[in-house]
Amino acid sequence: TPLSHIRNFSIVAHIDHGKSTLADRLIQMTDTVAERDMKDQLLDSMDIERERGITIKANTVRIDYTADDGQQYVLNLIDTPGHVDFSYEVSRSMRAVEGSLLVVDSTQGVEAQTLANVYQAIEADHELIPVLNKIDLPASDLDRVAEQIEEVIGIDASGAIPVSAKTGQGIRETLQAIVDHLPAPTGDRDAPLKAMLVDSKYDPYLGVVVLVRIMDGVLKKGDKIRMMQTGATYGVDRIGVFRPAMTVVDELGPGEIGFITASIKQVRDTRVGDTITHEKKQCAEPLPGFKPSIPVVFCGLFPVDSSEFESLRDAIEKLALNDASFSFEMENSAALGFGFRCGFLGLLHLEVIRDRIEREYDIELITTAPSVVYHVYMKDGSMEELHNPADMPDLTLVDHVEEPRIKATILVPDDFLGDVLKLCQDRRGIQEDLTYAGSRAMVVYDLPLNEVVFDFYDRLKSVTKGYASFDYEITGYRQDNLVKMQLLVNDEPVDALSMMVHRDRAEMRGRAMCEKLKGLIPRHMFKIPIQAAIGGKVIARETLSAMRKDVTAKCYGGDATRKKKLLEKQKAGKKKMRQFGKVDIPQEAFISALKMD
Ligand code: GTP
């Protein structure tokens, strides 16, 4: 296909504004898939993605379209992940295309992720086509939403296309607008190969399938290629395009998007954003802006049933095959036994992995409180990355601790603004900006990531009745008064409950944890002190009083079978206990204590 007849685009939208439905319609309208092959949502391939209504891994599809001028065009759609945790992947996919459809739900308006994604598109120099979706709904308000796009995003929305991805109205106009308004790609067929590694996926039959965008040169089957960032070399086995089913082609030229397989064993060997070139005739410089994605949120995953440790290892290793940004190492906790310390790109990423282990591998898990990566500066001048609060070095050796900060953007209807400001303030936030877009406020806060990983989304949703939208990016590290707080039960530290807290909030947190634990640990024959401490100094304390009578005592010695039943019940309960010195703590207590209120 000549360059002039190729258009590459992505769709930017807030979650639930109709990106997948629209993509399905575009594919359907052009007969790319026969009607009977059309599943509900072709682009979202994993069950969990569908259930949660989010797109996790970028997908792509090649659409053949006969335009108004009677000529055939090739339209390549790259589907980008819709969530903040994957913003680097989004930025890479954006660099692989020349334009975007900006989809806004015309019953809702611009939301936080609309903004975050559209800024990425603008940064990638995209031509934008505003699409107002869901016009079939009575609440659709085209004028208001078009005005809002102009006001908040600052682009011309007079040519916005009214669409119903549900009924198919406006789909033909959208396809034609892609041909008319988006620029054709540029590239030099005779130059050395320069291609971007946009995404990769593990396929049980084909091995790793790599999604590429060719910038210059031509890629053919049998070519020896080199990944410029990792330095690895491979022979290309297969070249193809997604229609959306995988279809083999002879070659991919400049401007084209497709896949290759090359006997790559694991997704870890591929890096999103890497530059692919020919081993023999290399391009002069790699594509700019490569950044390996690194985990920022860590937590421990332990099997509830310790005999499932090996199955958990197996599940984690399989998931890691297909996810280069998920890291893990074995961890041994006195409280929870053997498990894994795992690193994620963000909270959503964590939730997705945890859910997949529980559902696809049927392993019940205990997840310890998520923690961010702290930078611990030692008195001797060295710096340690702290992934697990339990590993915090002795305070006397520590000079200071830095924590990651984020820039959070929240869009919220006026009525809830007060609650949102209070929430951010309570989480040690610093307000950076407050502006209005129609009847909605846009607030920008500088917040510690640590205060967001616990339960910020949930709190935000509940105080705004679900009306707020939220997006964030990590801005850097800053020093603060951060300390490790330990929980001691009968004077024994419980490692799984160690956490990093801000000194000013430690007492409050400590008191809450002690009270909670007091309610969760069963009484013993002796008094049990429950304490929160910072570096040996107790800051909160509760005492669980001793059990006065034997459990069977209240049976008044009468009914023997009842007595026996009670004792059996007690025995069964024992099994799920963990011993801390002389104290038995039920597994359930850890799970509940780690849940935030
Ligand atoms: P993510 O994959 O989470 O990013 O969401 P999405 O933007 O892909 O949204 P999706 O296509 O899953 O649509 C969200 C919901 O809106 C679904 O229930 C769709 O059926 C519905 N929907 C999408 N387009 C339209 C439309 O034009 N009209 C109506 N009435 N509903 C629509």
XYZ file of C-alpha atoms and ligand atoms in Angstrom:
629
model
C 0.000 0.000 0.000
C 1.398 3.440 -0.889
C 1.922 5.733 2.099
C -0.754 8.121 0.839
C -3.357 5.402 1.309
C -2.487 4.493 4.886
C -3.966 6.104 8.007
C -2.844 5.103 11.479
C -4.904 6.117 14.471
C -5.834 5.401 18.046
C -8.889 6.175 20.114
C -8.607 8.255 23.250
C -11.454 8.189 25.716
C -12.340 8.026 29.344
C -13.314 4.594 30.668
C -16.844 3.600 29.591
C -17.242 6.364 27.028
C -17.498 3.711 24.338
C -14.038 3.122 22.914
C -14.388 -0.639 22.472
C -17.913 -0.433 21.146
C -16.835 2.161 18.591
C -13.833 0.088 17.530
C -16.103 -2.917 17.018
C -18.419 -0.828 14.838
C -15.591 0.481 12.685
C -14.418 -3.083 12.121
C -17.932 -4.325 11.418
C -18.829 -1.524 9.019
C -15.853 -2.313 6.823
C -16.507 -6.048 6.758
C -13.152 -6.712 8.302
C -14.812 -9.513 10.196
C -17.735 -11.528 8.975
C -20.795 -10.794 11.074
C -20.900 -14.289 12.514
C -17.323 -14.010 13.817
C -18.121 -10.801 15.588
C -17.920 -11.388 19.279
C -19.168 -8.865 21.773
C -15.964 -6.942 22.010
C -13.275 -8.192 19.732
C -10.512 -5.967 20.976
C -10.779 -6.839 24.643
C -9.620 -10.397 24.569
C -9.278 -11.311 28.206
C -12.291 -12.106 30.356
C -11.158 -9.914 33.176
C -10.748 -6.977 30.879
C -14.278 -7.454 29.714
C -15.654 -7.841 33.173
C -13.943 -4.753 34.495
C -14.652 -2.869 31.327
C -11.081 -1.781 30.903
C -8.539 -2.395 28.211
C -5.265 -3.607 29.642
C -3.013 -4.542 26.765
C -2.774 -2.588 23.567
C -4.332 -4.385 20.631
C -4.449 -3.488 17.018
C -6.540 -4.071 13.927
C -6.148 -3.359 10.224
C -9.277 -2.141 8.480
C -9.762 -1.933 4.682
C -11.962 1.002 3.786
C -13.263 2.178 0.420
C -13.459 5.964 0.716
C -15.798 8.451 -0.974
C -13.220 8.897 -3.766
C -13.665 5.199 -4.596
C -10.134 4.338 -3.525
C -9.052 1.679 -1.048
C -7.433 2.837 2.168
C -5.768 0.851 4.910
C -6.729 2.122 8.353
C -4.687 0.812 11.264
C -6.233 1.176 14.686
C -4.046 0.745 17.727
C -6.094 0.229 20.838
C -4.398 1.826 23.833
C -4.791 0.813 27.456
C -7.284 3.086 29.201
C -5.846 3.285 32.679
C -3.341 5.510 34.463
C -1.117 2.615 35.491
C -0.227 2.089 31.867
C 0.513 5.648 30.841
C 3.941 4.809 29.446
C 2.440 2.096 27.218
C -0.147 4.641 26.099
C 2.524 7.174 25.238
C 4.402 4.593 23.133
C 1.302 3.497 21.227
C 0.574 7.152 20.520
C 4.011 7.572 18.949
C 3.163 4.749 16.563
C 0.215 6.575 14.948
C -0.456 10.012 13.431
C -3.884 10.824 14.797
C -6.623 10.023 17.264
C -10.347 9.877 17.558
C -11.216 11.804 20.691
C -14.294 9.999 21.943
C -16.410 11.757 24.540
C -19.660 10.402 25.910
C -22.128 13.140 25.002
C -24.227 12.380 28.075
C -21.219 12.841 30.366
C -18.602 15.200 28.980
C -14.844 15.430 29.375
C -13.400 13.355 32.242
C -9.984 13.025 33.898
C -8.774 10.233 31.638
C -10.061 12.020 28.562
C -7.701 14.809 29.527
C -4.744 12.640 30.474
C -4.973 10.679 27.218
C -5.631 13.661 25.008
C -2.556 15.416 26.407
C -0.515 12.394 25.455
C -2.001 12.523 21.954
C -1.201 16.222 21.658
C 2.334 15.569 22.878
C 2.693 12.973 20.130
C 1.631 15.684 17.612
C -1.614 13.968 16.763
C -4.291 15.350 14.552
C -7.514 14.958 16.585
C -11.043 14.165 15.432
C -13.628 14.817 18.166
C -16.379 12.187 18.236
C -19.445 12.701 20.415
C -20.738 9.260 21.288
C -24.023 7.886 22.644
C -26.264 10.336 20.771
C -29.024 7.704 20.900
C -29.474 8.438 24.604
C -31.973 11.140 25.652
C -29.443 12.745 28.002
C -27.070 13.426 25.091
C -26.151 17.127 24.965
C -24.007 17.814 21.887
C -23.670 21.587 22.241
C -22.679 21.497 25.866
C -20.075 18.761 25.361
C -18.624 20.354 22.203
C -18.296 23.626 24.093
C -16.637 21.814 26.961
C -14.099 20.192 24.626
C -13.188 23.616 23.254
C -13.010 25.159 26.691
C -11.154 22.457 28.591
C -8.988 20.888 25.904
C -8.669 23.930 23.700
C -9.275 22.331 20.316
C -11.854 23.194 17.674
C -14.910 20.986 18.156
C -17.130 22.566 15.490
C -16.535 19.577 13.224
C -17.176 17.020 15.964
C -18.960 13.932 14.628
C -22.162 12.876 16.383
C -22.054 9.098 16.733
C -23.907 6.238 18.269
C -21.567 3.304 18.519
C -24.618 1.371 19.602
C -26.877 1.983 16.593
C -24.117 2.588 14.047
C -25.122 6.178 13.321
C -22.154 8.356 12.276
C -19.759 5.436 11.769
C -19.392 5.968 8.022
C -18.710 9.696 8.645
C -16.067 8.754 11.184
C -14.234 6.478 8.738
C -14.346 9.170 6.052
C -13.051 11.785 8.528
C -10.087 9.542 9.305
C -9.159 9.529 5.596
C -9.863 13.256 5.117
C -8.396 14.746 8.276
C -5.604 12.514 9.494
C -2.205 12.824 7.832
C -0.716 9.886 5.949
C 2.419 8.447 7.567
C 5.845 9.309 6.204
C 8.885 7.080 5.888
C 11.682 6.024 3.568
C 11.508 2.555 2.035
C 15.171 2.599 1.075
C 16.525 3.676 4.458
C 17.801 1.132 7.023
C 15.011 -0.577 8.974
C 13.678 1.437 11.893
C 10.618 0.011 13.644
C 9.030 0.613 17.015
C 8.218 -2.228 19.362
C 4.723 -1.122 20.385
C 3.588 -4.104 22.419
C 4.157 -7.798 22.902
C 2.054 -10.692 23.967
C 2.660 -14.310 24.799
C 0.834 -16.840 22.662
C 0.991 -20.488 23.721
C 1.401 -21.651 20.112
C 3.482 -18.894 18.530
C 5.601 -17.782 21.474
C 5.971 -14.031 21.871
C 4.064 -11.998 19.290
C 5.507 -8.514 18.840
C 3.465 -5.576 17.572
C 5.581 -3.248 15.429
C 5.216 0.031 13.587
C 7.624 0.442 10.689
C 9.099 3.944 10.464
C 11.691 3.395 7.706
C 12.809 0.415 5.654
C 11.164 -2.928 4.992
C 10.810 -5.940 7.260
C 10.644 -9.412 5.667
C 10.400 -12.999 6.801
C 13.840 -14.481 7.526
C 15.400 -11.077 8.308
C 17.881 -10.962 11.141
C 16.786 -8.218 13.497
C 18.332 -6.439 16.436
C 16.565 -4.811 19.385
C 18.600 -1.652 19.894
C 17.945 -1.172 23.642
C 18.350 -4.742 24.849
C 20.913 -5.680 22.198
C 19.207 -9.020 21.552
C 19.103 -10.436 18.006
C 16.507 -12.724 16.450
C 15.552 -14.278 13.124
C 12.051 -13.297 11.993
C 9.809 -16.370 11.573
C 6.525 -14.772 10.645
C 5.183 -11.397 9.597
C 1.538 -10.504 9.609
C -1.288 -8.113 10.303
C -4.357 -8.290 12.534
C -7.624 -8.260 10.618
C -8.231 -8.673 13.571
C -7.452 -12.380 13.233
C -3.732 -12.901 12.610
C -3.053 -12.955 8.890
C 0.386 -13.642 7.419
C 1.835 -11.154 4.888
C 5.122 -11.069 2.921
C 6.499 -7.840 4.255
C 5.781 -4.689 6.205
C 6.879 -1.360 4.751
C 7.063 2.230 6.043
C 3.902 3.450 7.779
C 2.599 -0.077 8.282
C 1.640 -1.730 11.530
C 1.721 -5.474 12.073
C 3.215 -8.283 14.062
C 6.277 -10.480 13.953
C 7.241 -13.699 15.685
C 10.883 -14.580 16.104
C 11.249 -17.447 18.585
C 11.317 -14.984 21.461
C 10.833 -17.004 24.632
C 9.301 -14.509 27.008
C 7.689 -11.111 26.958
C 10.432 -9.974 29.335
C 12.874 -10.114 26.408
C 10.913 -7.420 24.609
C 10.732 -3.829 25.784
C 7.903 -1.541 24.810
C 9.402 1.460 23.018
C 12.534 -0.391 21.855
C 13.750 0.172 18.300
C 14.005 -2.788 15.938
C 16.553 -2.635 13.135
C 18.413 -5.031 10.832
C 21.439 -6.741 12.313
C 23.475 -6.175 9.122
C 22.320 -2.706 8.155
C 21.492 -0.830 11.331
C 19.767 2.523 11.525
C 21.890 5.342 12.885
C 19.887 6.155 15.985
C 17.183 4.501 18.036
C 13.788 6.146 18.422
C 13.806 8.734 21.214
C 12.077 8.482 24.580
C 12.687 4.849 25.474
C 12.014 4.166 29.161
C 11.846 0.732 30.751
C 8.705 0.478 32.855
C 9.429 -0.102 36.523
C 7.141 -1.304 39.282
C 6.137 1.388 41.765
C 3.755 -0.424 44.083
C 4.768 -3.525 46.018
C 2.857 -5.971 48.154
C 3.166 -9.490 49.461
C 0.995 -12.267 48.028
C 0.641 -15.323 50.278
C -1.526 -18.400 49.828
C -4.210 -18.677 52.522
C -3.533 -22.405 52.481
C 0.237 -22.792 52.821
C 0.183 -26.081 50.902
C -0.661 -24.055 47.792
C 2.683 -22.257 47.741
C 4.014 -24.241 44.781
C 0.817 -23.667 42.800
C 1.161 -19.963 43.546
C 4.738 -19.963 42.280
C 3.572 -21.635 39.113
C 0.750 -19.119 38.608
C 3.028 -16.136 39.197
C 5.687 -17.425 36.822
C 3.087 -17.975 34.093
C 1.622 -14.498 34.522
C 5.062 -12.917 34.497
C 5.772 -14.544 31.125
C 3.239 -12.220 29.583
C 3.854 -9.120 31.628
C 7.255 -7.490 31.637
C 6.256 -4.874 34.198
C 5.279 -7.321 36.924
C 8.143 -8.377 39.214
C 8.322 -10.933 42.009
C 10.658 -12.548 44.506
C 10.144 -15.087 47.240
C 9.330 -13.803 50.674
C 9.171 -15.565 54.033
C 6.977 -14.013 56.677
C 6.686 -15.246 60.251
C 3.024 -14.302 60.174
C 2.016 -15.571 56.769
C 4.553 -18.227 55.861
C 6.031 -18.481 52.356
C 4.842 -16.172 49.636
C 6.031 -13.594 47.120
C 6.866 -9.921 47.242
C 5.465 -8.560 43.992
C 5.911 -5.254 42.171
C 3.280 -3.567 40.013
C 2.884 -0.464 37.864
C 0.056 0.719 40.077
C -2.921 -0.345 42.125
C -5.068 -1.424 39.216
C -2.287 -3.577 37.863
C -2.034 -5.175 41.317
C -5.745 -5.869 41.429
C -5.769 -7.397 37.978
C -2.913 -9.785 38.765
C -4.387 -10.742 42.127
C -7.788 -11.422 40.596
C -6.290 -13.527 37.852
C -4.403 -15.695 40.350
C -7.535 -16.197 42.406
C -9.817 -16.838 39.480
C -7.754 -18.516 36.799
C -5.599 -20.538 39.184
C -8.104 -20.890 41.992
C -5.693 -19.945 44.774
C -7.020 -17.969 47.709
C -4.616 -15.164 48.585
C -3.704 -12.887 51.433
C -2.525 -9.557 50.052
C -0.451 -7.460 52.422
C -0.914 -3.698 52.509
C 0.478 -2.197 49.303
C 3.566 -0.090 49.753
C 5.434 2.261 47.469
C 9.197 2.192 46.863
C 10.965 4.441 49.369
C 14.461 5.794 48.920
C 16.299 5.334 52.197
C 19.430 7.484 52.503
C 21.910 6.030 54.976
C 24.238 8.047 57.189
C 27.182 6.624 55.244
C 25.842 8.386 52.131
C 24.495 5.313 50.319
C 20.886 4.911 49.184
C 18.713 1.825 49.445
C 15.439 1.184 47.663
C 12.930 -0.099 50.182
C 10.297 -2.422 48.709
C 9.105 -3.950 51.952
C 8.586 -1.938 55.161
C 9.701 -4.997 57.154
C 13.210 -4.500 55.680
C 13.607 -0.909 56.881
C 17.150 -0.546 58.283
C 17.784 0.446 61.873
C 16.790 4.086 62.426
C 20.168 4.991 63.909
C 21.775 4.226 60.537
C 19.280 6.206 58.494
C 19.832 9.816 57.533
C 16.522 10.498 55.786
C 13.775 8.856 53.724
C 12.266 10.046 50.453
C 8.902 8.972 49.048
C 7.371 9.158 45.557
C 4.964 12.044 44.888
C 2.282 12.278 42.242
C 0.434 14.980 40.384
C -3.231 14.046 40.665
C -5.908 15.561 38.450
C -9.489 15.241 39.661
C -12.619 16.373 37.847
C -15.655 16.657 40.032
C -19.105 18.279 40.006
C -19.206 21.461 42.138
C -21.379 19.943 44.843
C -18.683 17.499 45.898
C -15.688 19.828 45.636
C -15.513 20.468 49.384
C -15.325 16.755 50.157
C -12.637 16.173 47.559
C -10.492 19.011 48.881
C -10.837 17.643 52.393
C -9.876 14.144 51.258
C -6.755 15.422 49.475
C -5.837 17.610 52.433
C -6.216 14.653 54.819
C -3.839 12.698 52.628
C -1.062 15.260 52.957
C -1.894 16.823 49.617
C -0.745 20.234 48.412
C -3.182 22.007 46.133
C -1.605 23.181 42.889
C -4.534 24.316 40.803
C -8.284 24.755 40.879
C -10.236 25.735 37.757
C -13.767 25.391 36.476
C -15.106 23.798 33.325
C -18.835 24.429 33.188
C -20.350 23.131 36.395
C -17.341 21.025 37.182
C -14.174 21.774 39.016
C -10.758 20.532 38.012
C -8.356 20.268 40.909
C -4.703 19.406 40.685
C -2.968 18.108 43.790
C 0.559 17.157 44.659
C 0.138 14.028 46.812
C 2.353 11.316 48.295
C 1.777 8.115 46.280
C 1.719 6.177 49.539
C -1.466 7.947 50.606
C -3.087 7.043 47.312
C -2.227 3.349 47.146
C -4.220 2.401 50.207
C -7.785 3.328 49.458
C -7.833 6.699 47.741
C -9.895 5.562 44.737
C -12.489 4.000 46.988
C -12.725 7.036 49.238
C -12.925 9.378 46.281
C -15.677 7.322 44.730
C -17.678 7.188 47.925
C -17.423 10.889 48.846
C -18.428 11.912 45.322
C -21.044 9.183 44.798
C -19.012 7.981 41.848
C -19.052 11.314 40.003
C -15.371 12.194 40.276
C -12.773 11.068 37.776
C -9.144 10.712 38.645
C -5.797 10.446 36.945
C -2.217 10.717 38.123
C 1.403 10.731 37.119
C 4.476 10.232 39.252
C 6.495 13.422 39.517
C 9.499 12.425 41.633
C 10.826 11.772 45.104
C 10.728 14.092 48.106
C 11.983 13.865 51.658
C 9.446 13.744 54.458
C 9.251 12.648 58.067
C 8.632 8.963 57.366
C 9.041 6.185 59.868
C 8.456 2.473 60.100
C 5.673 1.508 62.464
C 5.630 -1.999 63.900
C 2.795 -3.876 65.515
C 3.685 -6.012 68.548
C 1.457 -8.734 69.880
C 2.518 -9.961 73.303
C 5.812 -8.103 72.694
C 6.517 -10.015 69.453
C 6.695 -7.929 66.268
C 4.289 -9.101 63.546
C 6.230 -8.571 60.311
C 3.254 -8.632 57.938
C 1.758 -5.621 59.690
C 4.808 -3.341 59.530
C 4.165 -0.178 57.590
C 5.775 3.116 56.629
C 3.838 6.113 57.909
C 4.248 9.837 58.202
C 5.360 10.677 61.748
C 2.415 13.062 62.302
C -0.103 10.394 61.412
C 1.592 7.517 63.201
C -0.289 7.790 66.527
C -3.659 7.842 64.802
C -2.794 4.928 62.544
C -1.227 2.987 65.393
C -4.226 3.451 67.644
C -6.589 2.337 64.897
C -4.521 -0.783 64.160
C -4.298 -1.748 67.862
C -8.025 -1.348 68.353
C -8.731 -3.391 65.271
C -6.388 -6.193 66.284
C -7.871 -6.285 69.743
C -11.196 -7.119 68.187
C -9.681 -9.786 65.941
C -7.437 -11.808 68.230
C -9.234 -14.337 70.447
C -8.696 -14.190 74.178
C -6.091 -16.438 75.706
C -5.559 -17.690 79.260
C -3.317 -14.675 79.881
C -3.334 -10.918 79.211
C -2.017 -9.892 75.769
C -0.616 -6.426 75.147
C -1.091 -5.148 71.583
C 1.208 -2.254 70.757
C 2.262 -0.004 67.936
C 5.869 1.140 68.089
C 8.346 3.261 66.206
C 11.953 2.179 66.649
C 11.314 0.610 70.069
C 9.145 3.446 71.350
C 5.522 2.464 71.973
C 3.060 5.008 70.556
C -0.238 3.163 71.018
C -1.381 0.297 73.176
C -4.394 -1.879 73.847
C -4.688 -4.838 76.197
C -6.653 -7.944 75.460
C -7.797 -9.237 78.819
C -7.395 -12.864 79.828
C -10.118 -15.387 79.264
C -11.771 -16.097 82.582
C -13.326 -19.468 81.921
C -12.827 -22.457 79.739
C -15.123 -22.356 76.643
C -17.016 -25.414 77.768
C -17.747 -23.933 81.168
C -20.871 -22.225 79.962
C -22.382 -25.601 79.137
C -22.899 -26.176 82.863
C -21.413 -29.631 82.563
C -24.737 -30.957 81.263
C -24.894 -31.976 77.614
C -21.884 -34.117 76.700
C -22.396 -34.088 72.917
C -22.626 -30.348 72.905
C -19.411 -30.150 74.850
C -17.709 -32.455 72.375
C -18.940 -30.416 69.442
C -17.579 -27.240 70.955
C -14.185 -28.777 71.497
C -14.086 -30.061 67.912
C -15.008 -26.655 66.642
C -12.205 -25.191 68.681
C -9.779 -27.705 67.242
C -10.791 -26.918 63.663
C -10.378 -23.226 64.417
C -6.856 -23.893 65.695
C -5.667 -25.136 62.325
C -6.005 -21.712 60.736
C -4.080 -20.070 63.573
C -0.554 -18.737 63.425
C 1.594 -18.827 66.522
C 3.333 -15.693 67.721
C 5.349 -16.638 70.738
C 2.629 -17.931 72.961
C -0.188 -16.270 71.086
C -2.354 -17.831 68.391
C -3.588 -15.326 65.844
C -6.238 -16.458 63.366
C -5.319 -15.999 59.718
C -8.500 -14.003 59.354
C -7.100 -11.349 61.721
C -4.306 -10.484 59.280
C -6.658 -10.231 56.375
C -8.995 -7.934 58.297
C -6.240 -5.853 59.863
C -4.715 -5.207 56.453
C -7.989 -3.980 55.047
C -8.239 -0.228 55.403
C -11.477 1.365 56.598
P -12.962 0.759 28.443
O -12.714 -0.500 27.672
O -13.174 0.509 29.896
O -12.002 1.848 28.163
O -14.410 1.283 28.069
P -14.823 1.734 26.662
O -14.549 3.175 26.543
O -14.246 0.801 25.677
O -16.385 1.581 26.728
P -17.283 0.454 26.086
O -17.167 0.419 24.625
O -17.052 -0.802 26.834
O -18.712 1.067 26.425
C -19.120 1.336 27.745
C -20.625 1.146 27.854
O -21.313 2.113 27.055
C -21.094 -0.203 27.349
O -22.121 -0.650 28.188
C -21.606 0.092 25.955
O -22.615 -0.817 25.565
C -22.161 1.486 26.114
N -22.137 2.247 24.857
C -21.090 2.458 24.048
N -21.450 3.229 22.997
C -22.749 3.525 23.164
C -23.709 4.292 22.419
O -23.446 4.886 21.378
N -24.969 4.366 22.934
C -25.330 3.748 24.077
N -26.580 3.874 24.483
N -24.462 3.021 24.790
C -23.197 2.909 24.351
